[in-house]
mmCIF file of C-alpha atoms in Angstrom:
data_model
loop_
_atom_site.group_PDB
_atom_site.id
_atom_site.type_symbol
_atom_site.label_atom_id
_atom_site.label_comp_id
_atom_site.label_asym_id
_atom_site.label_seq_id
_atom_site.Cartn_x
_atom_site.Cartn_y
_atom_site.Cartn_z
ATOM 1 C CA MET J 277 88.737 45.465 -27.369
ATOM 2 C CA ASN J 278 87.325 45.215 -30.879
ATOM 3 C CA ARG J 279 83.712 44.365 -31.687
ATOM 4 C CA LYS J 280 84.389 40.713 -32.508
ATOM 5 C CA ASN J 281 86.191 40.072 -29.216
ATOM 6 C CA GLN J 282 83.385 41.834 -27.365
ATOM 7 C CA GLU J 283 80.810 39.529 -28.984
ATOM 8 C CA ILE J 284 82.879 36.468 -28.076
ATOM 9 C CA LYS J 285 83.103 37.653 -24.480
ATOM 10 C CA LEU J 286 79.339 38.233 -24.277
ATOM 11 C CA PHE J 287 78.713 34.807 -25.804
ATOM 12 C CA CYS J 288 80.958 33.155 -23.232
ATOM 13 C CA GLU J 289 79.298 35.039 -20.365
ATOM 14 C CA PHE J 290 75.635 34.676 -21.301
ATOM 15 C CA VAL J 291 75.335 31.626 -23.583
ATOM 16 C CA ILE J 292 77.865 29.041 -22.491
ATOM 17 C CA PRO J 293 76.856 28.871 -18.756
ATOM 18 C CA PRO J 294 73.138 28.222 -19.524
ATOM 19 C CA MET J 295 74.145 25.665 -22.161
ATOM 20 C CA LEU J 296 76.371 23.852 -19.666
ATOM 21 C CA ILE J 297 73.613 23.854 -17.044
ATOM 22 C CA TRP J 298 71.092 22.570 -19.599
ATOM 23 C CA ALA J 299 73.494 19.852 -20.722
ATOM 24 C CA SER J 300 74.170 18.747 -17.152
ATOM 25 C CA ILE J 301 70.517 18.474 -16.104
ATOM 26 C CA VAL J 302 68.926 17.371 -19.401
ATOM 27 C CA VAL J 303 71.357 15.958 -21.948
ATOM 28 C CA ALA J 304 73.633 13.988 -19.608
ATOM 29 C CA PRO J 305 70.761 12.301 -17.668
ATOM 30 C CA LEU J 306 69.033 11.533 -20.972
ATOM 31 C CA PHE J 307 71.995 9.655 -22.388
ATOM 32 C CA TYR J 308 72.735 7.990 -19.057
ATOM 33 C CA GLY J 309 69.108 6.856 -18.881
ATOM 34 C CA LEU J 310 69.364 5.410 -22.398
ATOM 35 C CA TYR J 311 72.489 3.555 -21.320
ATOM 36 C CA LEU J 312 70.686 2.069 -18.314
ATOM 37 C CA THR J 313 68.016 0.578 -20.588
ATOM 38 C CA PHE J 314 70.672 -1.836 -21.832
ATOM 39 C CA THR J 315 71.597 -2.987 -18.316
ATOM 40 C CA ASN J 316 70.073 -5.167 -15.594
ATOM 41 C CA TRP J 317 70.525 -2.528 -12.867
ATOM 42 C CA ASN J 318 68.038 -2.847 -10.010
ATOM 43 C CA GLY J 319 68.365 0.780 -8.914
ATOM 44 C CA LEU J 320 70.350 0.012 -5.753
ATOM 45 C CA SER J 321 73.289 -2.270 -6.447
ATOM 46 C CA ASN J 322 76.654 -1.027 -7.622
ATOM 47 C CA ASP J 323 77.043 -4.139 -9.751
ATOM 48 C CA PHE J 324 75.193 -4.480 -13.027
ATOM 49 C CA SER J 325 75.974 -5.659 -16.508
ATOM 50 C CA LEU J 326 75.007 -4.960 -20.088
ATOM 51 C CA ILE J 327 72.219 -7.198 -21.397
ATOM 52 C CA GLY J 328 71.572 -5.653 -24.822
ATOM 53 C CA PHE J 329 67.964 -5.268 -25.941
ATOM 54 C CA THR J 330 66.583 -7.699 -23.344
ATOM 55 C CA ASN J 331 64.705 -4.947 -21.491
ATOM 56 C CA TYR J 332 63.021 -3.692 -24.659
ATOM 57 C CA ILE J 333 62.022 -7.238 -25.625
ATOM 58 C CA SER J 334 60.650 -7.723 -22.111
ATOM 59 C CA VAL J 335 58.631 -4.512 -22.375
ATOM 60 C CA PHE J 336 56.813 -5.583 -25.537
ATOM 61 C CA THR J 337 56.204 -9.126 -24.260
ATOM 62 C CA ASP J 338 54.927 -7.936 -20.866
ATOM 63 C CA SER J 339 51.132 -8.263 -20.849
ATOM 64 C CA THR J 340 50.796 -5.881 -17.892
ATOM 65 C CA PHE J 341 52.671 -3.172 -19.815
ATOM 66 C CA LEU J 342 50.512 -3.646 -22.909
ATOM 67 C CA THR J 343 47.351 -3.577 -20.778
ATOM 68 C CA SER J 344 48.529 -0.386 -19.091
ATOM 69 C CA LEU J 345 49.340 1.088 -22.505
ATOM 70 C CA GLY J 346 45.811 0.352 -23.723
ATOM 71 C CA LYS J 347 44.254 1.973 -20.630
ATOM 72 C CA THR J 348 46.515 4.990 -21.083
ATOM 73 C CA PHE J 349 45.420 5.458 -24.700
ATOM 74 C CA LEU J 350 41.769 5.279 -23.602
ATOM 75 C CA TYR J 351 42.405 7.742 -20.776
ATOM 76 C CA VAL J 352 44.304 10.174 -23.032
ATOM 77 C CA PHE J 353 41.606 10.062 -25.721
ATOM 78 C CA PHE J 354 38.793 11.088 -23.381
ATOM 79 C CA VAL J 355 40.895 13.589 -21.429
ATOM 80 C CA VAL J 356 42.032 15.404 -24.585
ATOM 81 C CA ILE J 357 38.529 15.511 -26.081
ATOM 82 C CA PHE J 358 36.601 16.565 -22.983
ATOM 83 C CA SER J 359 39.175 18.991 -21.564
ATOM 84 C CA ASN J 360 39.364 20.865 -24.865
ATOM 85 C CA VAL J 361 35.589 20.876 -25.387
ATOM 86 C CA LEU J 362 35.041 22.131 -21.842
ATOM 87 C CA GLY J 363 37.883 24.653 -22.184
ATOM 88 C CA ILE J 364 36.332 26.100 -25.354
ATOM 89 C CA ALA J 365 32.853 26.157 -23.779
ATOM 90 C CA LEU J 366 34.122 28.022 -20.715
ATOM 91 C CA ALA J 367 36.096 30.443 -22.901
ATOM 92 C CA LEU J 368 33.018 31.219 -25.007
ATOM 93 C CA LEU J 369 30.929 31.772 -21.891
ATOM 94 C CA LEU J 370 33.505 33.961 -20.165
ATOM 95 C CA THR J 371 34.138 36.184 -23.176
ATOM 96 C CA THR J 372 30.519 37.336 -23.125
ATOM 97 C CA ALA J 373 29.309 40.344 -21.141
ATOM 98 C CA ILE J 374 28.346 38.456 -17.984
ATOM 99 C CA LYS J 375 28.787 39.882 -14.523
ATOM 100 C CA GLY J 376 31.763 38.675 -12.525
ATOM 101 C CA ARG J 377 33.460 36.994 -15.454
ATOM 102 C CA GLY J 378 36.887 37.882 -14.033
ATOM 103 C CA LEU J 379 35.983 36.055 -10.817
ATOM 104 C CA PHE J 380 34.719 33.049 -12.742
ATOM 105 C CA ARG J 381 37.907 32.920 -14.805
ATOM 106 C CA THR J 382 39.970 32.911 -11.626
ATOM 107 C CA CYS J 383 37.851 30.195 -10.042
ATOM 108 C CA PHE J 384 38.036 27.877 -13.041
ATOM 109 C CA PHE J 385 41.772 28.443 -13.461
ATOM 110 C CA ALA J 386 42.421 27.865 -9.747
ATOM 111 C CA ALA J 387 41.884 24.120 -10.214
ATOM 112 C CA ASN J 388 45.080 23.987 -12.256
ATOM 113 C CA MET J 389 47.044 25.568 -9.408
ATOM 114 C CA ILE J 390 46.264 22.716 -7.012
ATOM 115 C CA GLY J 391 49.040 20.147 -6.872
ATOM 116 C CA GLY J 392 48.196 16.737 -8.319
ATOM 117 C CA ILE J 393 48.815 14.869 -5.061
ATOM 118 C CA ILE J 394 46.636 17.240 -3.027
ATOM 119 C CA MET J 395 43.930 17.247 -5.677
ATOM 120 C CA GLY J 396 43.966 13.449 -5.785
ATOM 121 C CA TYR J 397 43.379 13.225 -2.051
ATOM 122 C CA ILE J 398 40.623 15.858 -2.199
ATOM 123 C CA TRP J 399 38.766 13.991 -4.945
ATOM 124 C CA ASN J 400 39.400 10.685 -3.191
ATOM 125 C CA TYR J 401 37.453 12.083 -0.250
ATOM 126 C CA ILE J 402 34.712 13.382 -2.563
ATOM 127 C CA PHE J 403 34.240 10.035 -4.310
ATOM 128 C CA SER J 404 34.607 7.922 -1.163
ATOM 129 C CA PHE J 405 32.605 9.959 1.351
ATOM 130 C CA ALA J 406 30.772 12.977 -0.098
ATOM 131 C CA MET J 407 29.218 11.183 -3.081
ATOM 132 C CA THR J 408 28.340 8.089 -1.076
ATOM 133 C CA LYS J 409 26.603 10.332 1.455
ATOM 134 C CA ILE J 410 24.546 11.805 -1.383
ATOM 135 C CA GLY J 411 23.653 8.272 -2.461
ATOM 136 C CA GLU J 412 22.709 7.346 1.088
ATOM 137 C CA VAL J 413 20.422 10.369 1.471
ATOM 138 C CA THR J 414 18.816 10.305 -1.987
ATOM 139 C CA GLY J 415 18.850 6.572 -2.636
ATOM 140 C CA TRP J 416 20.485 7.062 -6.035
ATOM 141 C CA GLY J 417 22.241 3.832 -6.928
ATOM 142 C CA LEU J 418 24.914 5.629 -8.929
ATOM 143 C CA PHE J 419 26.292 7.231 -5.767
ATOM 144 C CA GLU J 420 25.638 4.536 -3.167
ATOM 145 C CA THR J 421 29.142 3.092 -3.486
ATOM 146 C CA SER J 422 32.430 4.841 -4.155
ATOM 147 C CA TRP J 423 33.358 5.056 -7.830
ATOM 148 C CA LEU J 424 36.914 4.190 -6.845
ATOM 149 C CA THR J 425 35.978 0.641 -5.833
ATOM 150 C CA ALA J 426 34.976 -0.615 -9.298
ATOM 151 C CA PRO J 427 37.391 -0.896 -12.253
ATOM 152 C CA THR J 428 35.185 0.870 -14.830
ATOM 153 C CA THR J 429 33.994 3.734 -12.663
ATOM 154 C CA ALA J 430 37.478 4.228 -11.173
ATOM 155 C CA LEU J 431 38.886 5.016 -14.624
ATOM 156 C CA VAL J 432 35.928 7.320 -15.275
ATOM 157 C CA ALA J 433 36.646 9.095 -11.978
ATOM 158 C CA LEU J 434 40.284 9.539 -12.951
ATOM 159 C CA ILE J 435 39.248 11.056 -16.296
ATOM 160 C CA ILE J 436 36.779 13.418 -14.595
ATOM 161 C CA VAL J 437 39.393 14.714 -12.154
ATOM 162 C CA THR J 438 41.980 15.296 -14.890
ATOM 163 C CA VAL J 439 39.473 17.071 -17.148
ATOM 164 C CA TRP J 440 38.342 19.223 -14.218
ATOM 165 C CA GLN J 441 41.913 20.300 -13.546
ATOM 166 C CA MET J 442 43.103 20.747 -17.133
ATOM 167 C CA SER J 443 40.086 22.521 -18.668
ATOM 168 C CA GLY J 444 40.628 25.680 -16.610
ATOM 169 C CA TYR J 445 44.172 26.051 -17.927
ATOM 170 C CA LEU J 446 43.129 25.435 -21.526
ATOM 171 C CA MET J 447 40.292 27.914 -21.026
ATOM 172 C CA VAL J 448 42.815 30.735 -20.528
ATOM 173 C CA ILE J 449 44.502 29.956 -23.863
ATOM 174 C CA TYR J 450 41.160 29.793 -25.657
ATOM 175 C CA ILE J 451 40.080 33.090 -24.099
ATOM 176 C CA ALA J 452 43.229 34.712 -25.479
ATOM 177 C CA GLY J 453 42.454 33.309 -28.921
ATOM 178 C CA ILE J 454 38.813 34.430 -28.899
ATOM 179 C CA THR J 455 39.589 37.950 -27.676
ATOM 180 C CA ASN J 456 42.075 38.371 -30.539
ATOM 181 C CA ILE J 457 39.325 37.895 -33.115
ATOM 182 C CA SER J 458 38.528 41.207 -34.743
ATOM 183 C CA ALA J 459 35.274 42.733 -33.511
ATOM 184 C CA ASP J 460 34.632 44.044 -37.024
ATOM 185 C CA ILE J 461 34.434 40.485 -38.381
ATOM 186 C CA LEU J 462 31.948 39.446 -35.714
ATOM 187 C CA GLU J 463 29.888 42.591 -36.243
ATOM 188 C CA ALA J 464 29.789 42.001 -39.987
ATOM 189 C CA ALA J 465 28.585 38.438 -39.408
ATOM 190 C CA LYS J 466 25.784 39.687 -37.156
ATOM 191 C CA ILE J 467 24.711 42.192 -39.802
ATOM 192 C CA ASP J 468 24.626 39.377 -42.376
ATOM 193 C CA GLY J 469 22.237 37.482 -40.101
ATOM 194 C CA ALA J 470 24.552 34.822 -38.694
ATOM 195 C CA ASN J 471 23.265 33.195 -35.510
ATOM 196 C CA ALA J 472 25.425 32.215 -32.513
ATOM 197 C CA TRP J 473 26.161 28.708 -33.794
ATOM 198 C CA GLN J 474 27.074 29.908 -37.281
ATOM 199 C CA MET J 475 29.410 32.537 -35.829
ATOM 200 C CA PHE J 476 31.098 29.908 -33.675
ATOM 201 C CA ALA J 477 31.414 27.202 -36.352
ATOM 202 C CA ASN J 478 32.337 29.445 -39.289
ATOM 203 C CA ILE J 479 34.262 32.304 -37.666
ATOM 204 C CA LYS J 480 35.422 31.727 -34.105
ATOM 205 C CA LEU J 481 36.437 28.082 -34.394
ATOM 206 C CA PRO J 482 38.575 28.488 -37.557
ATOM 207 C CA MET J 483 40.189 31.638 -36.161
ATOM 208 C CA ILE J 484 41.268 29.965 -32.921
ATOM 209 C CA ALA J 485 42.827 27.026 -34.803
ATOM 210 C CA SER J 486 46.283 27.946 -33.480
ATOM 211 C CA SER J 487 44.931 27.860 -29.921
ATOM 212 C CA ILE J 488 43.430 24.427 -30.584
ATOM 213 C CA THR J 489 46.829 23.213 -31.826
ATOM 214 C CA ILE J 490 48.554 24.409 -28.651
ATOM 215 C CA CYS J 491 45.879 23.123 -26.278
ATOM 216 C CA THR J 492 45.647 19.713 -27.929
ATOM 217 C CA PHE J 493 49.423 19.318 -27.809
ATOM 218 C CA MET J 494 49.535 20.283 -24.132
ATOM 219 C CA ALA J 495 46.614 18.013 -23.244
ATOM 220 C CA ILE J 496 48.179 15.019 -25.026
ATOM 221 C CA SER J 497 51.593 15.444 -23.424
ATOM 222 C CA LYS J 498 50.199 16.072 -19.949
ATOM 223 C CA ALA J 499 47.708 13.205 -20.092
ATOM 224 C CA PHE J 500 50.337 10.691 -21.209
ATOM 225 C CA MET J 501 52.628 11.797 -18.377
ATOM 226 C CA SER J 502 49.901 11.719 -15.724
ATOM 227 C CA PHE J 503 51.324 10.317 -12.499
ATOM 228 C CA ASP J 504 50.593 12.324 -9.358
ATOM 229 C CA VAL J 505 46.790 12.250 -9.693
ATOM 230 C CA ASN J 506 46.921 8.554 -10.565
ATOM 231 C CA LEU J 507 49.009 7.880 -7.470
ATOM 232 C CA ALA J 508 46.916 9.894 -5.000
ATOM 233 C CA LEU J 509 43.438 9.121 -6.339
ATOM 234 C CA THR J 510 43.538 5.396 -7.138
ATOM 235 C CA ALA J 511 47.162 4.193 -6.794
ATOM 236 C CA GLY J 512 46.493 2.107 -9.892
ATOM 237 C CA GLY J 513 43.570 0.238 -8.315
ATOM 238 C CA PRO J 514 41.288 -1.469 -8.031
ATOM 239 C CA TYR J 515 43.019 -4.553 -9.436
ATOM 240 C CA LYS J 516 45.392 -2.369 -11.525
ATOM 241 C CA SER J 517 42.428 -1.153 -13.581
ATOM 242 C CA THR J 518 43.697 2.457 -13.463
ATOM 243 C CA GLU J 519 47.425 1.782 -13.652
ATOM 244 C CA LEU J 520 48.436 4.299 -16.305
ATOM 245 C CA LEU J 521 51.756 4.064 -18.094
ATOM 246 C CA ALA J 522 53.667 6.633 -16.018
ATOM 247 C CA PHE J 523 52.553 4.912 -12.813
ATOM 248 C CA LYS J 524 53.438 1.502 -14.310
ATOM 249 C CA ILE J 525 56.962 2.765 -15.041
ATOM 250 C CA TYR J 526 57.278 3.940 -11.441
ATOM 251 C CA GLN J 527 56.130 0.551 -10.149
ATOM 252 C CA THR J 528 58.568 -1.325 -12.389
ATOM 253 C CA ALA J 529 61.549 0.813 -11.430
ATOM 254 C CA PHE J 530 60.986 1.509 -7.734
ATOM 255 C CA SER J 531 58.649 -1.227 -6.488
ATOM 256 C CA ASN J 532 59.861 -4.181 -8.537
ATOM 257 C CA PHE J 533 63.484 -2.932 -8.534
ATOM 258 C CA GLU J 534 63.815 -3.410 -12.286
ATOM 259 C CA TYR J 535 65.304 -0.022 -13.016
ATOM 260 C CA GLY J 536 66.719 -0.956 -16.411
ATOM 261 C CA LYS J 537 63.339 -2.237 -17.589
ATOM 262 C CA GLY J 538 61.606 0.816 -16.106
ATOM 263 C CA GLN J 539 63.942 3.062 -18.073
ATOM 264 C CA ALA J 540 63.157 1.086 -21.230
ATOM 265 C CA GLU J 541 59.431 1.574 -20.583
ATOM 266 C CA ALA J 542 60.053 5.316 -20.124
ATOM 267 C CA VAL J 543 61.898 5.483 -23.452
ATOM 268 C CA VAL J 544 59.017 3.692 -25.178
ATOM 269 C CA LEU J 545 56.556 6.143 -23.616
ATOM 270 C CA PHE J 546 58.687 9.088 -24.757
ATOM 271 C CA ILE J 547 58.772 7.778 -28.329
ATOM 272 C CA ILE J 548 55.003 7.221 -28.352
ATOM 273 C CA VAL J 549 54.286 10.718 -27.057
ATOM 274 C CA ALA J 550 56.758 12.286 -29.498
ATOM 275 C CA ILE J 551 55.261 10.505 -32.505
ATOM 276 C CA ILE J 552 51.651 11.261 -31.574
ATOM 277 C CA SER J 553 52.477 14.898 -30.760
ATOM 278 C CA MET J 554 54.293 15.436 -34.046
ATOM 279 C CA ILE J 555 51.398 13.930 -36.013
ATOM 280 C CA GLN J 556 48.896 16.043 -34.088
ATOM 281 C CA VAL J 557 50.826 19.265 -34.619
ATOM 282 C CA ARG J 558 51.283 18.555 -38.334
ATOM 283 C CA VAL J 559 47.576 17.799 -38.817
ATOM 284 C CA SER J 560 46.489 20.799 -36.734
ATOM 285 C CA LYS J 561 48.868 23.125 -38.586
ATOM 286 C CA SER J 562 47.393 22.014 -41.910
ATOM 287 C CA LYS J 563 43.942 22.934 -40.583
ATOM 288 C CA GLU J 564 45.241 26.344 -39.611
ATOM 289 C CA VAL J 565 46.434 26.978 -43.148
ATOM 290 C CA ASN J 566 43.103 25.873 -44.586
ATOM 291 C CA ALA J 567 41.263 28.080 -42.125
#
């Protein structure tokens, strides 16, 4: 067998099977899902018909969808900001010569290993029973009632839980970025009289710009797709005040039996996330070049 035939054989053995698997579990469902957005399928019946762009028109004229979209943008904004700020702060702290930093890194990262459903139930207990007990004992009005019972504080609670989980994961990426900074550069800055803030703002922060790009992208995509924590912690309540977009799509498709409309909402969410992510990556990459 000549070299060319050998390469063709290897291609057929190692490339085509993964491509077929990927096409069957990603590409085919994607196009089938797009097709369903143009139908009135309820998710159960074998009979459905094409209705054109009716589902997409319904999505953008549905006040509950637009309200959920607004809450999701608010949620994503605060989650991305606070999770990255906390991730950087933890990374800076745990790259110093403190005792037990390996243990601390493990503890902070462990939050990310807890499943969203389990974590939601754990924090539901904390907000509903542990914090109210603190309020009962201390008399602090902030903790006398569960944060999950009021629309404003319920959304705040959801943001806190997501930031708590995500910051530990982002911390690991930031630690990798900080440890890759040359010690000679930091030593030279110290000799020149730079204080801790100046070293962070003028050296460390610009040199971990690539880490910021990655972490911001991951935080945006994960926050927009948040579902399990939303389901277990608040289930969209109270009064749908914490019904984020992913949970709204689930409700439309599987509770209201409007699967075609739910698919259309999912496509809209995908487009929104793709556009925002591309803009973020482009802007962040330009900062990396300038740095």
